[in-house]
Amino acid sequence: MNSEALKISLPGLELKNPVMPASGCFSFGEEFSKLYDLSELGAIMVKAATHEPRIGNRTPRVAETSSGMLNAIGLQNPGVDHILEHELKFLEQYDVPIIANVAGSEIDDYAIVADKISKAPNVKAIELNISCPNVKEGGIQFGTDPETARRLTARVKEVSDVPVYVKLSPNVTSIVDMALSVGDIADGLTMINTLVGMRLDGNGQPILSNVTGGLSGPAIKPVSLNMIYQVRQHLPHIPIIGMGGIATADDILDYISVGADAVAVGTMNFTDPMICPALIETLDERLDEMGVGHLHDLKGRAYK
Amino acid sequence: MKNIMTVVAQSRIADKIHEMVLEGDITKNMKTPGQFVHVRINDTTEHVLRRPISIADIDQENSRFTIVYRAEGEGTRKLSKLGPGDSLDILSPLGRGYPVEQNSHVLIVGGGIGVPPLYELSKQLNREGVKTTHVLGFNSKKDVFYEEKFGALGGTHIATADGSYGTEGYVTDVIRTLDADFDCFYACGPKVMLKVLSETMDLDGYISLEERMGCGFGVCYACVCETAEGDWIKLCTEGPVFRKGEIVL
Ligand SMILES: Cc1cc2nc3c(=O)[nH]c(=O)nc-3n(C[C@H](O)[C@H](O)[C@H](O)COP(=O)(O)OP(=O)(O)OC[C@H]3O[C@@H](n4cnc5c(N)ncnc54)[C@H](O)[C@@H]3O)c2cc1C
Ligand SMILES: Cc1cc2nc3c(=O)[nH]c(=O)nc-3n(C[C@H](O)[C@H](O)[C@H](O)COP(=O)(O)O)c2cc1C
Ligand code: FES
């Protein structure tokens, strides 16, 4: 599928189409490569990489909620060196840009990972994960304090060979303040990460071993749309990759309408592992049906 | 992997326990007992997580397979409403099942809703000429199912916790009374049962575990369990069946 109507150009990223799997919902692609040709995707946001390998949280790590789910995986990953040697190497056989999700517990950790991973031949951008709600010592405080987020972004920009997109957390009082604090340093934004939530079992006990987890899936789409809508008004030109509950081609159009440039699909990859190629196809048909020449002709139409 | 199957039949076979027979091409890929299917409840976005359910019986000739599940939560209660002609979206077959090894006599131990995958296992072992003895534990008489089906394959003993049927007590209370030499055991059921069996049985064995799942095919890292060496591995792709002692229970 190489429709002109879907091609999108963003810093570091020449996208055949605007659809990419979201970080943490696709691992490093190997499992999905058995289901479809990964080169069909616009890009792949791979699972978070940290400096040292991480074991993650105790189980249960997921719980279903109404039209959504909670996860508290805790960034389990084999560490950046392993990821470079194995996981990213594996992905080299596909014609698809990789967006590397970088996480850490201190600024130096992030810098080490960003420095290393941005040198992989297929990594075309970094997604700075300052917003994972599931690790105690990291992530979230970077994502909730504008000043720390700014310092971190600046440091990662220094060491990275590729453009840096900052992934914003919705767990803040003002998403606009967060976006503005990194907006003149970052090459782009990705939004949003999961919302902190919890679920109890029939005996009044939390289901997740971590007690709280990150809420994702169709339930969070209205929150994400609003946050992008707000941020877009203050930062009219910054590239934004939108995500949160995308399940249909019309969901993608909604994200483009509030000003996103491209989109990522997370949780729905679990519900339907074939969803990304299916969305690319229906999105193209949908534009055709609507008589729209390019997806971005619909960009920002929510404001008109 | 992703497939739309047709419901051929569904019936209630014990208290809240439903047996569903499904038909479709993907059945031809189902070979190993102990593997599971990941079932989508419906095609809305109301339930984003699929439900893992073991394959209880494979009928290659008719491209059919059977699942047996407890309609307890929201999703499984909805599944129990389906009838002949309805379709069901499944990912299958998933996970690593039980090795069907050449032995002379093996012990098969099931607890509650852990019993279903053992039926296909016992069928395949019998087909290979292995003698099977089954010990199945339930809470109460109303929960008992598949006694006759297992009985047709080998000696079958039932234990109920409240003593309303079979031996009063747990599977281990029955096993203690068995007078036979087994080469190994195969088990599926609550974690405590698997733990007690692993610790008390002086035999090699295979156990099947459960964990909450996100994807069911190795991408989300929801379903990890800890190995004896301290690694955290994914149950959906490395399991659900493990060798006794391999996993920390
Ligand atoms: C490999 C494997 C094989 C299984 N085989 C069978 C089987 O043959 N028959 C059977 O009745 N049950 C089986 N189970 C358990 C079954 O998956 C759960 O009982 C079922 O998912 C509960 O769904 P629900 O809609 O009733 O519950 P809800 O409470 O509505 O479900 C909410 C979420 O919790 C998850 N969940 C709830 N209970 C469990 C549980 N005990 N284990 C794992 N996830 C759970 C659900 O999958 C879902 O994501 C198996 C589990 C695993 C991991
Ligand atoms: C199981 C799971 C794991 C995730 N892991 C990561 C991660 O490693 N890094 C990250 O930045 N976001 C992670 N996320 C967040 C997603 O990338 C995405 O931002 C969020 O789920 C919202 O999109 P969705 O509603 O389409 O799932 C994870 C989400 C889920 C459900
Ligand atoms: S359920 Fe996703 S990795 Fe096992």
Short mmCIF file of C-alpha atoms in Angstrom, two decimals, chain A residues 159-299:
data_model
loop_
_atom_site.label_atom_id
_atom_site.label_comp_id
_atom_site.label_asym_id
_atom_site.label_seq_id
_atom_site.Cartn_x
_atom_site.Cartn_y
_atom_site.Cartn_z
CA VAL A 159 23.69 13.21 22.47
CA SER A 160 21.18 11.96 19.93
CA ASP A 161 22.02 11.55 16.26
CA VAL A 162 18.34 11.54 15.29
CA PRO A 163 15.34 13.81 15.99
CA VAL A 164 13.85 13.55 19.47
CA TYR A 165 10.12 13.29 20.08
CA VAL A 166 8.96 13.71 23.68
CA LYS A 167 6.15 11.47 24.85
CA LEU A 168 3.84 13.44 27.10
CA SER A 169 2.08 12.10 30.14
CA PRO A 170 -1.60 12.92 30.60
CA ASN A 171 -1.13 12.72 34.39
CA VAL A 172 -0.49 16.43 34.78
CA THR A 173 -2.46 19.51 35.76
CA SER A 174 -1.65 21.32 32.55
CA ILE A 175 -0.67 19.43 29.42
CA VAL A 176 -0.09 22.77 27.70
CA ASP A 177 2.55 23.79 30.26
CA MET A 178 4.33 20.49 29.72
CA ALA A 179 4.20 20.82 25.95
CA LEU A 180 5.43 24.43 26.07
CA SER A 181 8.32 23.53 28.36
CA VAL A 182 9.83 21.11 25.83
CA GLY A 183 8.24 22.53 22.68
CA ASP A 184 11.16 24.64 21.49
CA ILE A 185 13.78 21.93 22.06
CA ALA A 186 12.01 18.74 20.98
CA ASP A 187 11.61 17.85 17.31
CA GLY A 188 8.12 16.60 17.99
CA LEU A 189 5.66 15.32 20.56
CA THR A 190 3.93 11.99 20.95
CA MET A 191 0.80 11.98 23.04
CA ILE A 192 -0.45 10.49 25.13
CA ASN A 193 0.94 7.86 27.44
CA THR A 194 -1.40 6.00 29.79
CA LEU A 195 -3.52 7.53 32.57
CA VAL A 196 -2.99 6.30 36.12
CA GLY A 197 -5.84 4.10 37.28
CA MET A 198 -6.76 1.14 39.43
CA ARG A 199 -9.21 -1.75 39.50
CA LEU A 200 -10.50 -3.88 42.34
CA ASP A 201 -11.59 -7.50 42.34
CA GLY A 202 -14.81 -8.79 43.85
CA ASN A 203 -13.25 -8.83 47.32
CA GLY A 204 -12.30 -5.18 47.26
CA GLN A 205 -8.65 -5.91 46.59
CA PRO A 206 -6.55 -4.25 43.87
CA ILE A 207 -6.03 -6.66 40.96
CA LEU A 208 -2.63 -5.36 39.87
CA SER A 209 0.30 -6.30 42.08
CA ASN A 210 1.48 -2.72 41.61
CA VAL A 211 -1.98 -1.53 42.81
CA THR A 212 -2.11 1.14 40.08
CA GLY A 213 -1.51 0.81 36.37
CA GLY A 214 -1.68 2.78 33.18
CA LEU A 215 -5.09 3.02 31.54
CA SER A 216 -5.13 2.63 27.76
CA GLY A 217 -7.54 1.65 25.02
CA PRO A 218 -10.67 3.23 23.52
CA ALA A 219 -11.71 4.56 26.95
CA ILE A 220 -8.93 7.17 26.84
CA LYS A 221 -9.48 8.48 23.32
CA PRO A 222 -11.58 11.51 24.39
CA VAL A 223 -8.89 12.53 26.89
CA SER A 224 -6.16 12.27 24.31
CA LEU A 225 -8.12 14.14 21.64
CA ASN A 226 -8.70 17.01 24.02
CA MET A 227 -5.07 17.18 25.07
CA ILE A 228 -3.86 17.29 21.49
CA TYR A 229 -6.50 19.89 20.68
CA GLN A 230 -5.22 22.06 23.56
CA VAL A 231 -1.55 21.65 22.73
CA ARG A 232 -2.05 22.28 19.02
CA GLN A 233 -3.52 25.69 19.73
CA HIS A 234 -0.38 26.76 21.57
CA LEU A 235 2.12 25.02 19.32
CA PRO A 236 0.67 25.24 15.82
CA HIS A 237 3.70 23.80 14.03
CA ILE A 238 5.23 21.12 16.21
CA PRO A 239 4.88 17.61 14.81
CA ILE A 240 2.52 15.51 16.95
CA ILE A 241 2.04 11.77 16.76
CA GLY A 242 -1.31 11.09 18.41
CA MET A 243 -2.37 7.94 20.22
CA GLY A 244 -4.90 6.64 22.70
CA GLY A 245 -7.58 4.12 21.89
CA ILE A 246 -7.32 4.07 18.12
CA ALA A 247 -9.47 1.20 16.84
CA THR A 248 -10.89 2.36 13.50
CA ALA A 249 -9.98 4.51 10.49
CA ASP A 250 -12.46 7.12 11.73
CA ASP A 251 -10.56 7.29 15.02
CA ILE A 252 -7.48 8.18 12.98
CA LEU A 253 -9.42 10.93 11.19
CA ASP A 254 -10.42 12.33 14.59
CA TYR A 255 -6.78 12.55 15.63
CA ILE A 256 -5.83 14.26 12.39
CA SER A 257 -8.79 16.62 12.82
CA VAL A 258 -7.50 17.88 16.19
CA GLY A 259 -4.11 18.48 14.65
CA ALA A 260 -2.07 15.28 14.92
CA ASP A 261 0.29 14.59 12.02
CA ALA A 262 0.41 10.82 12.36
CA VAL A 263 -0.96 8.24 14.78
CA ALA A 264 0.04 5.22 16.80
CA VAL A 265 -2.05 2.20 17.68
CA GLY A 266 -1.47 0.57 21.07
CA THR A 267 -3.84 -1.67 22.97
CA MET A 268 -5.91 -2.66 19.94
CA ASN A 269 -2.92 -4.67 18.65
CA PHE A 270 -3.75 -7.15 21.42
CA THR A 271 -7.43 -7.25 20.60
CA ASP A 272 -6.73 -7.67 16.89
CA PRO A 273 -3.14 -8.39 15.90
CA MET A 274 -3.94 -7.58 12.25
CA ILE A 275 -5.29 -4.13 13.07
CA CYS A 276 -2.41 -1.99 11.74
CA PRO A 277 -2.43 -3.25 8.13
CA ALA A 278 -6.25 -3.29 8.22
CA LEU A 279 -6.35 0.35 9.33
CA ILE A 280 -3.92 1.43 6.61
CA GLU A 281 -6.13 -0.14 3.99
CA THR A 282 -9.43 1.22 5.30
CA LEU A 283 -7.98 4.66 5.88
CA ASP A 284 -6.99 4.86 2.24
CA GLU A 285 -10.45 3.68 1.15
CA ARG A 286 -12.08 6.12 3.53
CA LEU A 287 -10.20 9.10 2.06
CA ASP A 288 -11.10 7.93 -1.40
CA GLU A 289 -14.77 7.70 -0.42
CA MET A 290 -14.62 11.20 1.06
CA GLY A 291 -12.89 12.58 -2.04
CA VAL A 292 -9.97 13.82 0.04
CA GLY A 293 -6.68 14.03 -1.86
CA HIS A 294 -4.32 13.84 1.11
CA LEU A 295 -4.89 12.89 4.73
CA HIS A 296 -3.45 16.21 5.86
CA ASP A 297 -6.18 18.08 4.00
CA LEU A 298 -8.23 17.13 7.06
CA LYS A 299 -5.61 18.25 9.54
#
